[in-house]
Amino acid sequence: MPQTDRALLARAKQMRANPTPTEAAMWRILRAKQFESVKFARQVVIKPYIADFVARSRKLVVEIDGDTHALCELKDARRTAWLERQGYKVIRFTNYEVGSNLDGVAHAISVELAALPLSQPSPQRGEGF
């Protein structure tokens, strides 16, 4: 099993400890399997990136983009393409969307979850061969 980069793990831990107000609002909805009974994790290392929110069982990544993302559209597009090649569906919302229409964002996430099948766990070493 590949080892996760310690610097990325430390950064993700710091980000979990100090969420932006928008991330905190989103986490209040997604945490503790209370949203559609799906387990979400926040600030998840998917090397070489840290994803804001991930439902591993559905391979769904939810990204909340702050104002700086407007200047990084190409970088975000590359990141999304890379995550999609890893089998994830990526959906993005702006801070403004989350702050002004949290119910609408939650509905959009619900629609995406309904469209995604439950992911099959990877076989353990020595199984399925």
Short mmCIF file of C-alpha atoms in Angstrom, two decimals:
data_model
loop_
_atom_site.label_atom_id
_atom_site.label_comp_id
_atom_site.label_asym_id
_atom_site.label_seq_id
_atom_site.Cartn_x
_atom_site.Cartn_y
_atom_site.Cartn_z
CA MET A 1 0.00 0.00 0.00
CA PRO A 2 1.51 3.38 -0.96
CA GLN A 3 2.43 5.62 1.96
CA THR A 4 0.61 8.92 2.21
CA ASP A 5 2.80 12.00 2.11
CA ARG A 6 3.33 13.25 5.69
CA ALA A 7 3.31 16.90 4.62
CA LEU A 8 -0.07 16.43 2.90
CA LEU A 9 -1.46 14.68 5.96
CA ALA A 10 -0.23 17.47 8.23
CA ARG A 11 -1.78 20.10 5.93
CA ALA A 12 -5.09 18.22 5.80
CA LYS A 13 -5.12 17.95 9.59
CA GLN A 14 -4.47 21.69 9.90
CA MET A 15 -7.27 22.42 7.43
CA ARG A 16 -9.68 20.21 9.40
CA ALA A 17 -8.76 22.07 12.60
CA ASN A 18 -9.22 25.51 10.99
CA PRO A 19 -12.09 25.31 8.47
CA THR A 20 -13.31 28.35 6.63
CA PRO A 21 -16.81 29.49 7.69
CA THR A 22 -18.19 28.09 4.44
CA GLU A 23 -16.52 24.70 4.96
CA ALA A 24 -17.81 24.61 8.54
CA ALA A 25 -21.37 25.26 7.32
CA MET A 26 -21.08 22.52 4.71
CA TRP A 27 -19.61 20.09 7.26
CA ARG A 28 -22.56 20.64 9.63
CA ILE A 29 -24.75 19.16 6.89
CA LEU A 30 -22.47 16.35 5.67
CA ARG A 31 -20.99 15.07 8.95
CA ALA A 32 -21.84 11.90 10.86
CA LYS A 33 -23.70 10.12 8.05
CA GLN A 34 -26.62 12.49 8.58
CA PHE A 35 -26.80 13.47 4.89
CA GLU A 36 -28.51 10.76 2.84
CA SER A 37 -26.97 8.23 5.29
CA VAL A 38 -23.69 8.59 3.37
CA LYS A 39 -20.39 8.89 5.23
CA PHE A 40 -18.42 11.95 4.20
CA ALA A 41 -14.92 12.84 5.31
CA ARG A 42 -13.38 16.29 5.10
CA GLN A 43 -9.97 17.44 3.95
CA VAL A 44 -9.10 14.02 2.54
CA VAL A 45 -5.72 13.32 1.01
CA ILE A 46 -6.08 11.85 -2.46
CA LYS A 47 -2.44 12.19 -3.35
CA PRO A 48 -1.27 14.61 -4.66
CA TYR A 49 -4.35 16.63 -3.63
CA ILE A 50 -6.49 17.37 -0.59
CA ALA A 51 -10.20 17.18 -1.37
CA ASP A 52 -12.63 19.28 0.69
CA PHE A 53 -15.29 16.59 1.21
CA VAL A 54 -15.32 12.99 0.00
CA ALA A 55 -17.95 10.25 0.05
CA ARG A 56 -15.66 7.28 -0.59
CA SER A 57 -18.54 4.81 -0.87
CA ARG A 58 -19.88 6.80 -3.83
CA LYS A 59 -16.56 8.13 -5.14
CA LEU A 60 -17.91 11.68 -4.89
CA VAL A 61 -15.73 14.72 -4.20
CA VAL A 62 -17.39 17.99 -3.18
CA GLU A 63 -15.17 21.05 -3.57
CA ILE A 64 -15.94 24.47 -2.10
CA ASP A 65 -14.10 27.11 -4.09
CA GLY A 66 -13.11 30.40 -2.47
CA ASP A 67 -12.42 33.65 -4.25
CA THR A 68 -8.87 32.61 -5.17
CA HIS A 69 -10.19 29.78 -7.35
CA ALA A 70 -11.37 32.31 -9.93
CA LEU A 71 -7.70 32.85 -10.73
CA CYS A 72 -6.93 29.11 -10.88
CA GLU A 73 -9.45 27.75 -13.38
CA LEU A 74 -6.84 25.83 -15.40
CA LYS A 75 -5.27 24.36 -12.26
CA ASP A 76 -8.72 23.35 -10.95
CA ALA A 77 -9.58 21.77 -14.31
CA ARG A 78 -6.39 19.68 -14.20
CA ARG A 79 -7.14 18.67 -10.61
CA THR A 80 -10.71 17.67 -11.51
CA ALA A 81 -9.51 15.68 -14.53
CA TRP A 82 -6.95 13.84 -12.39
CA LEU A 83 -9.54 12.98 -9.72
CA GLU A 84 -11.94 11.79 -12.42
CA ARG A 85 -9.25 9.51 -13.83
CA GLN A 86 -9.06 8.00 -10.33
CA GLY A 87 -12.78 7.22 -10.58
CA TYR A 88 -14.20 10.16 -8.63
CA LYS A 89 -17.07 12.40 -9.66
CA VAL A 90 -16.17 15.99 -8.73
CA ILE A 91 -18.73 18.70 -8.09
CA ARG A 92 -17.78 22.28 -7.25
CA PHE A 93 -19.58 25.08 -5.50
CA THR A 94 -18.43 28.60 -4.77
CA ASN A 95 -18.31 30.09 -1.29
CA TYR A 96 -21.11 32.39 -2.44
CA GLU A 97 -23.34 29.47 -3.48
CA VAL A 98 -22.85 27.70 -0.15
CA GLY A 99 -23.31 30.91 1.84
CA SER A 100 -26.38 32.14 0.01
CA ASN A 101 -28.13 28.89 -0.94
CA LEU A 102 -27.04 26.03 1.33
CA ASP A 103 -30.31 24.18 0.76
CA GLY A 104 -29.80 24.35 -3.01
CA VAL A 105 -26.24 23.07 -2.67
CA ALA A 106 -27.45 20.21 -0.46
CA HIS A 107 -30.10 19.36 -3.05
CA ALA A 108 -27.49 19.31 -5.84
CA ILE A 109 -25.29 16.96 -3.78
CA SER A 110 -28.31 14.74 -3.13
CA VAL A 111 -29.03 14.54 -6.87
CA GLU A 112 -25.40 13.56 -7.57
CA LEU A 113 -25.45 10.89 -4.85
CA ALA A 114 -28.63 9.38 -6.27
CA ALA A 115 -26.95 9.08 -9.68
CA LEU A 116 -23.82 7.37 -8.35
CA PRO A 117 -23.68 3.65 -7.57
CA LEU A 118 -22.19 2.32 -4.38
CA SER A 119 -18.46 1.78 -4.98
CA GLN A 120 -17.15 -1.74 -4.74
CA PRO A 121 -14.29 -2.12 -2.28
CA SER A 122 -10.93 -3.00 -3.77
CA PRO A 123 -9.99 -6.66 -3.24
CA GLN A 124 -7.45 -7.22 -0.49
CA ARG A 125 -4.09 -8.67 -1.42
CA GLY A 126 -4.44 -12.33 -2.16
CA GLU A 127 -8.20 -12.10 -2.78
CA GLY A 128 -9.86 -12.36 -6.13
CA PHE A 129 -6.82 -13.58 -8.01
#
